Amino acid sequence: MTAHHPTAAPRSRAHRTTAFSSPAGIRPGTVVFDRTYDMPGTVREVDGAFVVQDRPTGMTWRVHYRHLRRATAWERRQLPALARLHAQRLRGTDSPGAAALRREG
């Protein structure tokens, strides 16, 4: 049993899409959402029951098709935003305090 905030609205599942019924419906270039890791990705290839997908961090991930579903419009918009955030963190500019620390030293 999970505790919920008393004034929070219940989660709407209307925007959620369904999982794939077979790997045959998954094509390269499709944006999918990995329900295990709560992360969107782009399908690179389908290898039997497994799907190789590119993550916004530049990594590739191999996942069973049953863990995937089609990404919603919001999740598709997450891909470039996550890629920008990852690039920003690699440059070391992920926080406003980092620039201030460099000026002090």
PDB file of N, CA and C in Angstrom:
ATOM      1  N   MET A   1       0.841  -1.177   0.000  1.00  0.00           N
ATOM      2  CA  MET A   1       0.000   0.000   0.000  1.00  0.00           C
ATOM      3  C   MET A   1       0.884   1.237   0.000  1.00  0.00           C
ATOM      4  N   THR A   2       0.542   2.204  -0.811  1.00  0.00           N
ATOM      5  CA  THR A   2       1.339   3.419  -0.945  1.00  0.00           C
ATOM      6  C   THR A   2       0.568   4.598  -0.376  1.00  0.00           C
ATOM      7  N   ALA A   3       1.249   5.417   0.394  1.00  0.00           N
ATOM      8  CA  ALA A   3       0.624   6.622   0.945  1.00  0.00           C
ATOM      9  C   ALA A   3       0.611   7.716  -0.110  1.00  0.00           C
ATOM     10  N   HIS A   4      -0.448   8.441  -0.205  1.00  0.00           N
ATOM     11  CA  HIS A   4      -0.579   9.545  -1.152  1.00  0.00           C
ATOM     12  C   HIS A   4      -0.865  10.819  -0.391  1.00  0.00           C
ATOM     13  N   HIS A   5      -0.437  11.918  -0.965  1.00  0.00           N
ATOM     14  CA  HIS A   5      -0.708  13.219  -0.369  1.00  0.00           C
ATOM     15  C   HIS A   5      -2.214  13.445  -0.404  1.00  0.00           C
ATOM     16  N   PRO A   6      -2.802  13.936   0.684  1.00  0.00           N
ATOM     17  CA  PRO A   6      -4.273  14.057   0.749  1.00  0.00           C
ATOM     18  C   PRO A   6      -4.871  15.014  -0.277  1.00  0.00           C
ATOM     19  N   THR A   7      -4.106  16.019  -0.729  1.00  0.00           N
ATOM     20  CA  THR A   7      -4.690  16.955  -1.687  1.00  0.00           C
ATOM     21  C   THR A   7      -4.205  16.714  -3.119  1.00  0.00           C
ATOM     22  N   ALA A   8      -3.368  15.708  -3.313  1.00  0.00           N
ATOM     23  CA  ALA A   8      -2.862  15.432  -4.660  1.00  0.00           C
ATOM     24  C   ALA A   8      -3.942  14.777  -5.504  1.00  0.00           C
ATOM     25  N   ALA A   9      -3.981  15.183  -6.752  1.00  0.00           N
ATOM     26  CA  ALA A   9      -4.935  14.575  -7.677  1.00  0.00           C
ATOM     27  C   ALA A   9      -4.423  13.192  -8.068  1.00  0.00           C
ATOM     28  N   PRO A  10      -5.320  12.238  -8.278  1.00  0.00           N
ATOM     29  CA  PRO A  10      -4.863  10.909  -8.683  1.00  0.00           C
ATOM     30  C   PRO A  10      -4.194  10.975 -10.050  1.00  0.00           C
ATOM     31  N   ARG A  11      -3.213  10.108 -10.266  1.00  0.00           N
ATOM     32  CA  ARG A  11      -2.527  10.069 -11.555  1.00  0.00           C
ATOM     33  C   ARG A  11      -3.480   9.656 -12.657  1.00  0.00           C
ATOM     34  N   SER A  12      -3.420  10.375 -13.743  1.00  0.00           N
ATOM     35  CA  SER A  12      -4.248  10.032 -14.898  1.00  0.00           C
ATOM     36  C   SER A  12      -3.490   9.048 -15.764  1.00  0.00           C
ATOM     37  N   ARG A  13      -4.128   7.970 -16.099  1.00  0.00           N
ATOM     38  CA  ARG A  13      -3.510   6.988 -16.979  1.00  0.00           C
ATOM     39  C   ARG A  13      -4.030   7.136 -18.411  1.00  0.00           C
ATOM     40  N   ALA A  14      -4.821   8.166 -18.655  1.00  0.00           N
ATOM     41  CA  ALA A  14      -5.406   8.354 -19.978  1.00  0.00           C
ATOM     42  C   ALA A  14      -4.335   8.638 -21.029  1.00  0.00           C
ATOM     43  N   HIS A  15      -3.242   9.314 -20.659  1.00  0.00           N
ATOM     44  CA  HIS A  15      -2.215   9.659 -21.623  1.00  0.00           C
ATOM     45  C   HIS A  15      -1.225   8.516 -21.859  1.00  0.00           C
ATOM     46  N   ARG A  16      -1.280   7.472 -21.068  1.00  0.00           N
ATOM     47  CA  ARG A  16      -0.347   6.358 -21.185  1.00  0.00           C
ATOM     48  C   ARG A  16      -0.678   5.519 -22.414  1.00  0.00           C
ATOM     49  N   THR A  17       0.353   5.017 -23.031  1.00  0.00           N
ATOM     50  CA  THR A  17       0.143   4.137 -24.173  1.00  0.00           C
ATOM     51  C   THR A  17       0.388   2.698 -23.733  1.00  0.00           C
ATOM     52  N   THR A  18      -0.025   1.757 -24.530  1.00  0.00           N
ATOM     53  CA  THR A  18       0.084   0.352 -24.149  1.00  0.00           C
ATOM     54  C   THR A  18       1.429  -0.227 -24.576  1.00  0.00           C
ATOM     55  N   ALA A  19       1.776  -1.334 -23.944  1.00  0.00           N
ATOM     56  CA  ALA A  19       3.012  -2.033 -24.277  1.00  0.00           C
ATOM     57  C   ALA A  19       2.854  -2.703 -25.642  1.00  0.00           C
ATOM     58  N   PHE A  20       3.968  -3.022 -26.254  1.00  0.00           N
ATOM     59  CA  PHE A  20       3.938  -3.705 -27.550  1.00  0.00           C
ATOM     60  C   PHE A  20       3.504  -5.154 -27.351  1.00  0.00           C
ATOM     61  N   SER A  21       2.682  -5.665 -28.251  1.00  0.00           N
ATOM     62  CA  SER A  21       2.223  -7.052 -28.137  1.00  0.00           C
ATOM     63  C   SER A  21       3.226  -8.034 -28.727  1.00  0.00           C
ATOM     64  N   SER A  22       4.097  -7.548 -29.621  1.00  0.00           N
ATOM     65  CA  SER A  22       5.154  -8.390 -30.180  1.00  0.00           C
ATOM     66  C   SER A  22       6.274  -7.479 -30.683  1.00  0.00           C
ATOM     67  N   PRO A  23       7.465  -8.029 -30.869  1.00  0.00           N
ATOM     68  CA  PRO A  23       8.555  -7.192 -31.375  1.00  0.00           C
ATOM     69  C   PRO A  23       8.375  -6.801 -32.841  1.00  0.00           C
ATOM     70  N   ALA A  24       7.455  -7.453 -33.537  1.00  0.00           N
ATOM     71  CA  ALA A  24       7.217  -7.139 -34.951  1.00  0.00           C
ATOM     72  C   ALA A  24       6.685  -5.720 -35.148  1.00  0.00           C
ATOM     73  N   GLY A  25       6.047  -5.156 -34.140  1.00  0.00           N
ATOM     74  CA  GLY A  25       5.496  -3.804 -34.246  1.00  0.00           C
ATOM     75  C   GLY A  25       6.483  -2.700 -33.923  1.00  0.00           C
ATOM     76  N   ILE A  26       7.713  -3.065 -33.628  1.00  0.00           N
ATOM     77  CA  ILE A  26       8.725  -2.079 -33.242  1.00  0.00           C
ATOM     78  C   ILE A  26       9.680  -1.872 -34.412  1.00  0.00           C
ATOM     79  N   ARG A  27       9.843  -0.633 -34.827  1.00  0.00           N
ATOM     80  CA  ARG A  27      10.697  -0.300 -35.971  1.00  0.00           C
ATOM     81  C   ARG A  27      11.839   0.617 -35.534  1.00  0.00           C
ATOM     82  N   PRO A  28      12.997   0.523 -36.186  1.00  0.00           N
ATOM     83  CA  PRO A  28      14.095   1.454 -35.899  1.00  0.00           C
ATOM     84  C   PRO A  28      13.640   2.899 -36.099  1.00  0.00           C
ATOM     85  N   GLY A  29      14.096   3.761 -35.209  1.00  0.00           N
ATOM     86  CA  GLY A  29      13.708   5.166 -35.257  1.00  0.00           C
ATOM     87  C   GLY A  29      12.511   5.494 -34.388  1.00  0.00           C
ATOM     88  N   THR A  30      11.790   4.485 -33.922  1.00  0.00           N
ATOM     89  CA  THR A  30      10.628   4.701 -33.060  1.00  0.00           C
ATOM     90  C   THR A  30      11.091   5.150 -31.674  1.00  0.00           C
ATOM     91  N   VAL A  31      10.420   6.141 -31.121  1.00  0.00           N
ATOM     92  CA  VAL A  31      10.727   6.566 -29.759  1.00  0.00           C
ATOM     93  C   VAL A  31       9.872   5.723 -28.825  1.00  0.00           C
ATOM     94  N   VAL A  32      10.539   5.057 -27.892  1.00  0.00           N
ATOM     95  CA  VAL A  32       9.868   4.167 -26.943  1.00  0.00           C
ATOM     96  C   VAL A  32      10.191   4.619 -25.528  1.00  0.00           C
ATOM     97  N   PHE A  33       9.436   4.092 -24.587  1.00  0.00           N
ATOM     98  CA  PHE A  33       9.649   4.397 -23.177  1.00  0.00           C
ATOM     99  C   PHE A  33       9.894   3.092 -22.447  1.00  0.00           C
ATOM    100  N   ASP A  34      11.032   3.011 -21.762  1.00  0.00           N
ATOM    101  CA  ASP A  34      11.401   1.833 -20.988  1.00  0.00           C
ATOM    102  C   ASP A  34      10.742   1.949 -19.618  1.00  0.00           C
ATOM    103  N   ARG A  35       9.764   1.097 -19.357  1.00  0.00           N
ATOM    104  CA  ARG A  35       8.999   1.167 -18.112  1.00  0.00           C
ATOM    105  C   ARG A  35       9.809   0.727 -16.900  1.00  0.00           C
ATOM    106  N   THR A  36      10.869  -0.040 -17.106  1.00  0.00           N
ATOM    107  CA  THR A  36      11.698  -0.487 -15.986  1.00  0.00           C
ATOM    108  C   THR A  36      12.538   0.655 -15.440  1.00  0.00           C
ATOM    109  N   TYR A  37      13.146   1.437 -16.339  1.00  0.00           N
ATOM    110  CA  TYR A  37      14.043   2.516 -15.920  1.00  0.00           C
ATOM    111  C   TYR A  37      13.420   3.907 -16.046  1.00  0.00           C
ATOM    112  N   ASP A  38      12.151   3.983 -16.471  1.00  0.00           N
ATOM    113  CA  ASP A  38      11.470   5.267 -16.656  1.00  0.00           C
ATOM    114  C   ASP A  38      12.288   6.208 -17.525  1.00  0.00           C
ATOM    115  N   MET A  39      12.710   5.708 -18.682  1.00  0.00           N
ATOM    116  CA  MET A  39      13.577   6.497 -19.554  1.00  0.00           C
ATOM    117  C   MET A  39      13.168   6.311 -21.012  1.00  0.00           C
ATOM    118  N   PRO A  40      13.033   7.420 -21.759  1.00  0.00           N
ATOM    119  CA  PRO A  40      12.744   7.291 -23.186  1.00  0.00           C
ATOM    120  C   PRO A  40      14.013   6.963 -23.956  1.00  0.00           C
ATOM    121  N   GLY A  41      13.843   6.413 -25.132  1.00  0.00           N
ATOM    122  CA  GLY A  41      14.963   6.095 -25.998  1.00  0.00           C
ATOM    123  C   GLY A  41      14.478   5.908 -27.423  1.00  0.00           C
ATOM    124  N   THR A  42      15.416   5.873 -28.346  1.00  0.00           N
ATOM    125  CA  THR A  42      15.105   5.687 -29.752  1.00  0.00           C
ATOM    126  C   THR A  42      15.583   4.301 -30.166  1.00  0.00           C
ATOM    127  N   VAL A  43      14.726   3.563 -30.845  1.00  0.00           N
ATOM    128  CA  VAL A  43      15.059   2.201 -31.257  1.00  0.00           C
ATOM    129  C   VAL A  43      16.154   2.248 -32.319  1.00  0.00           C
ATOM    130  N   ARG A  44      17.230   1.509 -32.062  1.00  0.00           N
ATOM    131  CA  ARG A  44      18.313   1.366 -33.040  1.00  0.00           C
ATOM    132  C   ARG A  44      18.079   0.125 -33.892  1.00  0.00           C
ATOM    133  N   GLU A  45      17.779  -1.000 -33.235  1.00  0.00           N
ATOM    134  CA  GLU A  45      17.517  -2.240 -33.955  1.00  0.00           C
ATOM    135  C   GLU A  45      16.703  -3.188 -33.089  1.00  0.00           C
ATOM    136  N   VAL A  46      16.057  -4.140 -33.739  1.00  0.00           N
ATOM    137  CA  VAL A  46      15.304  -5.185 -33.051  1.00  0.00           C
ATOM    138  C   VAL A  46      16.015  -6.499 -33.323  1.00  0.00           C
ATOM    139  N   ASP A  47      16.347  -7.216 -32.240  1.00  0.00           N
ATOM    140  CA  ASP A  47      17.085  -8.467 -32.337  1.00  0.00           C
ATOM    141  C   ASP A  47      16.259  -9.548 -31.638  1.00  0.00           C
ATOM    142  N   GLY A  48      15.357 -10.176 -32.391  1.00  0.00           N
ATOM    143  CA  GLY A  48      14.467 -11.168 -31.798  1.00  0.00           C
ATOM    144  C   GLY A  48      13.511 -10.501 -30.826  1.00  0.00           C
ATOM    145  N   ALA A  49      13.524 -10.962 -29.574  1.00  0.00           N
ATOM    146  CA  ALA A  49      12.646 -10.376 -28.557  1.00  0.00           C
ATOM    147  C   ALA A  49      13.287  -9.176 -27.878  1.00  0.00           C
ATOM    148  N   PHE A  50      14.539  -8.875 -28.239  1.00  0.00           N
ATOM    149  CA  PHE A  50      15.239  -7.760 -27.599  1.00  0.00           C
ATOM    150  C   PHE A  50      15.329  -6.566 -28.531  1.00  0.00           C
ATOM    151  N   VAL A  51      15.332  -5.390 -27.930  1.00  0.00           N
ATOM    152  CA  VAL A  51      15.396  -4.142 -28.672  1.00  0.00           C
ATOM    153  C   VAL A  51      16.627  -3.381 -28.192  1.00  0.00           C
ATOM    154  N   VAL A  52      17.437  -2.934 -29.137  1.00  0.00           N
ATOM    155  CA  VAL A  52      18.590  -2.097 -28.813  1.00  0.00           C
ATOM    156  C   VAL A  52      18.142  -0.665 -29.029  1.00  0.00           C
ATOM    157  N   GLN A  53      18.292   0.155 -27.990  1.00  0.00           N
ATOM    158  CA  GLN A  53      17.851   1.533 -28.100  1.00  0.00           C
ATOM    159  C   GLN A  53      18.961   2.489 -27.691  1.00  0.00           C
ATOM    160  N   ASP A  54      18.935   3.672 -28.290  1.00  0.00           N
ATOM    161  CA  ASP A  54      19.866   4.736 -27.952  1.00  0.00           C
ATOM    162  C   ASP A  54      19.226   5.600 -26.885  1.00  0.00           C
ATOM    163  N   ARG A  55      19.989   5.879 -25.837  1.00  0.00           N
ATOM    164  CA  ARG A  55      19.512   6.734 -24.756  1.00  0.00           C
ATOM    165  C   ARG A  55      20.008   8.160 -24.969  1.00  0.00           C
ATOM    166  N   PRO A  56      19.373   9.149 -24.343  1.00  0.00           N
ATOM    167  CA  PRO A  56      19.786  10.545 -24.508  1.00  0.00           C
ATOM    168  C   PRO A  56      21.211  10.815 -24.025  1.00  0.00           C
ATOM    169  N   THR A  57      21.755   9.923 -23.195  1.00  0.00           N
ATOM    170  CA  THR A  57      23.112  10.109 -22.694  1.00  0.00           C
ATOM    171  C   THR A  57      24.154   9.630 -23.692  1.00  0.00           C
ATOM    172  N   GLY A  58      23.721   9.053 -24.802  1.00  0.00           N
ATOM    173  CA  GLY A  58      24.643   8.537 -25.793  1.00  0.00           C
ATOM    174  C   GLY A  58      24.916   7.047 -25.629  1.00  0.00           C
ATOM    175  N   MET A  59      24.409   6.446 -24.575  1.00  0.00           N
ATOM    176  CA  MET A  59      24.603   5.017 -24.349  1.00  0.00           C
ATOM    177  C   MET A  59      23.570   4.221 -25.141  1.00  0.00           C
ATOM    178  N   THR A  60      23.892   2.968 -25.408  1.00  0.00           N
ATOM    179  CA  THR A  60      22.911   2.072 -26.007  1.00  0.00           C
ATOM    180  C   THR A  60      22.465   1.090 -24.930  1.00  0.00           C
ATOM    181  N   TRP A  61      21.239   0.645 -25.055  1.00  0.00           N
ATOM    182  CA  TRP A  61      20.623  -0.210 -24.050  1.00  0.00           C
ATOM    183  C   TRP A  61      19.934  -1.364 -24.747  1.00  0.00           C
ATOM    184  N   ARG A  62      20.070  -2.549 -24.224  1.00  0.00           N
ATOM    185  CA  ARG A  62      19.385  -3.728 -24.775  1.00  0.00           C
ATOM    186  C   ARG A  62      18.306  -4.139 -23.788  1.00  0.00           C
ATOM    187  N   VAL A  63      17.078  -4.201 -24.273  1.00  0.00           N
ATOM    188  CA  VAL A  63      15.923  -4.406 -23.401  1.00  0.00           C
ATOM    189  C   VAL A  63      14.937  -5.365 -24.055  1.00  0.00           C
ATOM    190  N   HIS A  64      14.266  -6.170 -23.260  1.00  0.00           N
ATOM    191  CA  HIS A  64      13.221  -7.047 -23.780  1.00  0.00           C
ATOM    192  C   HIS A  64      12.033  -6.180 -24.201  1.00  0.00           C
ATOM    193  N   TYR A  65      11.416  -6.538 -25.317  1.00  0.00           N
ATOM    194  CA  TYR A  65      10.340  -5.699 -25.861  1.00  0.00           C
ATOM    195  C   TYR A  65       9.169  -5.518 -24.899  1.00  0.00           C
ATOM    196  N   ARG A  66       8.943  -6.458 -23.993  1.00  0.00           N
ATOM    197  CA  ARG A  66       7.804  -6.343 -23.075  1.00  0.00           C
ATOM    198  C   ARG A  66       7.977  -5.231 -22.041  1.00  0.00           C
ATOM    199  N   HIS A  67       9.184  -4.720 -21.901  1.00  0.00           N
ATOM    200  CA  HIS A  67       9.431  -3.618 -20.970  1.00  0.00           C
ATOM    201  C   HIS A  67       9.196  -2.266 -21.629  1.00  0.00           C
ATOM    202  N   LEU A  68       8.888  -2.274 -22.924  1.00  0.00           N
ATOM    203  CA  LEU A  68       8.747  -1.031 -23.681  1.00  0.00           C
ATOM    204  C   LEU A  68       7.303  -0.741 -24.038  1.00  0.00           C
ATOM    205  N   ARG A  69       7.052   0.522 -24.226  1.00  0.00           N
ATOM    206  CA  ARG A  69       5.778   0.978 -24.786  1.00  0.00           C
ATOM    207  C   ARG A  69       6.075   2.185 -25.656  1.00  0.00           C
ATOM    208  N   ARG A  70       5.129   2.562 -26.486  1.00  0.00           N
ATOM    209  CA  ARG A  70       5.315   3.763 -27.304  1.00  0.00           C
ATOM    210  C   ARG A  70       5.392   4.976 -26.383  1.00  0.00           C
ATOM    211  N   ALA A  71       6.271   5.887 -26.719  1.00  0.00           N
ATOM    212  CA  ALA A  71       6.419   7.101 -25.915  1.00  0.00           C
ATOM    213  C   ALA A  71       5.261   8.054 -26.192  1.00  0.00           C
ATOM    214  N   THR A  72       4.854   8.768 -25.174  1.00  0.00           N
ATOM    215  CA  THR A  72       3.838   9.808 -25.346  1.00  0.00           C
ATOM    216  C   THR A  72       4.514  11.031 -25.962  1.00  0.00           C
ATOM    217  N   ALA A  73       3.738  12.018 -26.360  1.00  0.00           N
ATOM    218  CA  ALA A  73       4.295  13.251 -26.937  1.00  0.00           C
ATOM    219  C   ALA A  73       5.229  13.932 -25.944  1.00  0.00           C
ATOM    220  N   TRP A  74       4.850  13.948 -24.679  1.00  0.00           N
ATOM    221  CA  TRP A  74       5.689  14.575 -23.649  1.00  0.00           C
ATOM    222  C   TRP A  74       7.018  13.839 -23.506  1.00  0.00           C
ATOM    223  N   GLU A  75       6.971  12.521 -23.533  1.00  0.00           N
ATOM    224  CA  GLU A  75       8.195  11.717 -23.407  1.00  0.00           C
ATOM    225  C   GLU A  75       9.094  11.884 -24.625  1.00  0.00           C
ATOM    226  N   ARG A  76       8.508  12.059 -25.810  1.00  0.00           N
ATOM    227  CA  ARG A  76       9.315  12.319 -27.010  1.00  0.00           C
ATOM    228  C   ARG A  76      10.029  13.653 -26.886  1.00  0.00           C
ATOM    229  N   ARG A  77       9.381  14.641 -26.271  1.00  0.00           N
ATOM    230  CA  ARG A  77      10.026  15.944 -26.053  1.00  0.00           C
ATOM    231  C   ARG A  77      11.125  15.858 -25.003  1.00  0.00           C
ATOM    232  N   GLN A  78      11.077  14.849 -24.141  1.00  0.00           N
ATOM    233  CA  GLN A  78      12.112  14.666 -23.124  1.00  0.00           C
ATOM    234  C   GLN A  78      13.459  14.327 -23.734  1.00  0.00           C
ATOM    235  N   LEU A  79      13.482  13.620 -24.852  1.00  0.00           N
ATOM    236  CA  LEU A  79      14.736  13.157 -25.447  1.00  0.00           C
ATOM    237  C   LEU A  79      15.734  14.292 -25.686  1.00  0.00           C
ATOM    238  N   PRO A  80      15.376  15.326 -26.452  1.00  0.00           N
ATOM    239  CA  PRO A  80      16.360  16.396 -26.664  1.00  0.00           C
ATOM    240  C   PRO A  80      16.672  17.168 -25.386  1.00  0.00           C
ATOM    241  N   ALA A  81      15.692  17.290 -24.494  1.00  0.00           N
ATOM    242  CA  ALA A  81      15.940  17.997 -23.232  1.00  0.00           C
ATOM    243  C   ALA A  81      16.938  17.231 -22.371  1.00  0.00           C
ATOM    244  N   LEU A  82      16.805  15.917 -22.303  1.00  0.00           N
ATOM    245  CA  LEU A  82      17.753  15.108 -21.538  1.00  0.00           C
ATOM    246  C   LEU A  82      19.134  15.120 -22.174  1.00  0.00           C
ATOM    247  N   ALA A  83      19.192  15.121 -23.499  1.00  0.00           N
ATOM    248  CA  ALA A  83      20.487  15.181 -24.192  1.00  0.00           C
ATOM    249  C   ALA A  83      21.186  16.506 -23.899  1.00  0.00           C
ATOM    250  N   ARG A  84      20.429  17.619 -23.887  1.00  0.00           N
ATOM    251  CA  ARG A  84      21.022  18.926 -23.553  1.00  0.00           C
ATOM    252  C   ARG A  84      21.523  18.945 -22.119  1.00  0.00           C
ATOM    253  N   LEU A  85      20.744  18.398 -21.195  1.00  0.00           N
ATOM    254  CA  LEU A  85      21.146  18.353 -19.791  1.00  0.00           C
ATOM    255  C   LEU A  85      22.417  17.525 -19.629  1.00  0.00           C
ATOM    256  N   HIS A  86      22.491  16.396 -20.299  1.00  0.00           N
ATOM    257  CA  HIS A  86      23.671  15.546 -20.207  1.00  0.00           C
ATOM    258  C   HIS A  86      24.905  16.266 -20.752  1.00  0.00           C
ATOM    259  N   ALA A  87      24.764  16.936 -21.890  1.00  0.00           N
ATOM    260  CA  ALA A  87      25.883  17.679 -22.483  1.00  0.00           C
ATOM    261  C   ALA A  87      26.329  18.806 -21.550  1.00  0.00           C
ATOM    262  N   GLN A  88      25.373  19.472 -20.937  1.00  0.00           N
ATOM    263  CA  GLN A  88      25.673  20.559 -20.010  1.00  0.00           C
ATOM    264  C   GLN A  88      26.435  20.034 -18.796  1.00  0.00           C
ATOM    265  N   ARG A  89      26.044  18.886 -18.281  1.00  0.00           N
ATOM    266  CA  ARG A  89      26.734  18.309 -17.130  1.00  0.00           C
ATOM    267  C   ARG A  89      28.143  17.861 -17.492  1.00  0.00           C
ATOM    268  N   LEU A  90      28.321  17.361 -18.704  1.00  0.00           N
ATOM    269  CA  LEU A  90      29.656  16.967 -19.137  1.00  0.00           C
ATOM    270  C   LEU A  90      30.594  18.174 -19.227  1.00  0.00           C
ATOM    271  N   ARG A  91      30.046  19.332 -19.588  1.00  0.00           N
ATOM    272  CA  ARG A  91      30.852  20.551 -19.657  1.00  0.00           C
ATOM    273  C   ARG A  91      31.126  21.126 -18.277  1.00  0.00           C
ATOM    274  N   GLY A  92      30.405  20.645 -17.245  1.00  0.00           N
ATOM    275  CA  GLY A  92      30.619  21.152 -15.893  1.00  0.00           C
ATOM    276  C   GLY A  92      29.848  22.407 -15.582  1.00  0.00           C
ATOM    277  N   THR A  93      28.821  22.693 -16.346  1.00  0.00           N
ATOM    278  CA  THR A  93      28.028  23.891 -16.101  1.00  0.00           C
ATOM    279  C   THR A  93      26.634  23.533 -15.620  1.00  0.00           C
ATOM    280  N   ASP A  94      26.536  22.453 -14.848  1.00  0.00           N
ATOM    281  CA  ASP A  94      25.207  22.002 -14.438  1.00  0.00           C
ATOM    282  C   ASP A  94      24.640  22.801 -13.273  1.00  0.00           C
ATOM    283  N   SER A  95      25.462  23.636 -12.630  1.00  0.00           N
ATOM    284  CA  SER A  95      24.917  24.429 -11.529  1.00  0.00           C
ATOM    285  C   SER A  95      25.485  25.837 -11.591  1.00  0.00           C
ATOM    286  N   PRO A  96      24.711  26.837 -11.159  1.00  0.00           N
ATOM    287  CA  PRO A  96      25.205  28.203 -11.182  1.00  0.00           C
ATOM    288  C   PRO A  96      26.396  28.388 -10.247  1.00  0.00           C
ATOM    289  N   GLY A  97      26.511  27.563  -9.216  1.00  0.00           N
ATOM    290  CA  GLY A  97      27.611  27.681  -8.267  1.00  0.00           C
ATOM    291  C   GLY A  97      28.949  27.279  -8.857  1.00  0.00           C
ATOM    292  N   ALA A  98      28.974  26.479  -9.906  1.00  0.00           N
ATOM    293  CA  ALA A  98      30.230  26.029 -10.501  1.00  0.00           C
ATOM    294  C   ALA A  98      31.015  27.196 -11.076  1.00  0.00           C
ATOM    295  N   ALA A  99      30.324  28.122 -11.730  1.00  0.00           N
ATOM    296  CA  ALA A  99      31.008  29.288 -12.291  1.00  0.00           C
ATOM    297  C   ALA A  99      31.578  30.173 -11.185  1.00  0.00           C
ATOM    298  N   ALA A 100      30.840  30.325 -10.097  1.00  0.00           N
ATOM    299  CA  ALA A 100      31.303  31.141  -8.986  1.00  0.00           C
ATOM    300  C   ALA A 100      32.543  30.530  -8.339  1.00  0.00           C
ATOM    301  N   LEU A 101      32.564  29.216  -8.217  1.00  0.00           N
ATOM    302  CA  LEU A 101      33.734  28.544  -7.637  1.00  0.00           C
ATOM    303  C   LEU A 101      34.971  28.721  -8.508  1.00  0.00           C
ATOM    304  N   ARG A 102      34.802  28.689  -9.821  1.00  0.00           N
ATOM    305  CA  ARG A 102      35.942  28.879 -10.722  1.00  0.00           C
ATOM    306  C   ARG A 102      36.486  30.296 -10.609  1.00  0.00           C
ATOM    307  N   ARG A 103      35.628  31.288 -10.415  1.00  0.00           N
ATOM    308  CA  ARG A 103      36.074  32.676 -10.290  1.00  0.00           C
ATOM    309  C   ARG A 103      36.852  32.902  -9.005  1.00  0.00           C
ATOM    310  N   GLU A 104      36.442  32.199  -7.933  1.00  0.00           N
ATOM    311  CA  GLU A 104      37.100  32.393  -6.643  1.00  0.00           C
ATOM    312  C   GLU A 104      38.518  31.840  -6.649  1.00  0.00           C
ATOM    313  N   GLY A 105      38.739  30.704  -7.324  1.00  0.00           N
ATOM    314  CA  GLY A 105      40.034  30.029  -7.294  1.00  0.00           C
ATOM    315  C   GLY A 105      40.996  30.652  -8.185  1.00  0.00           C
TER     316      GLY A 105
END
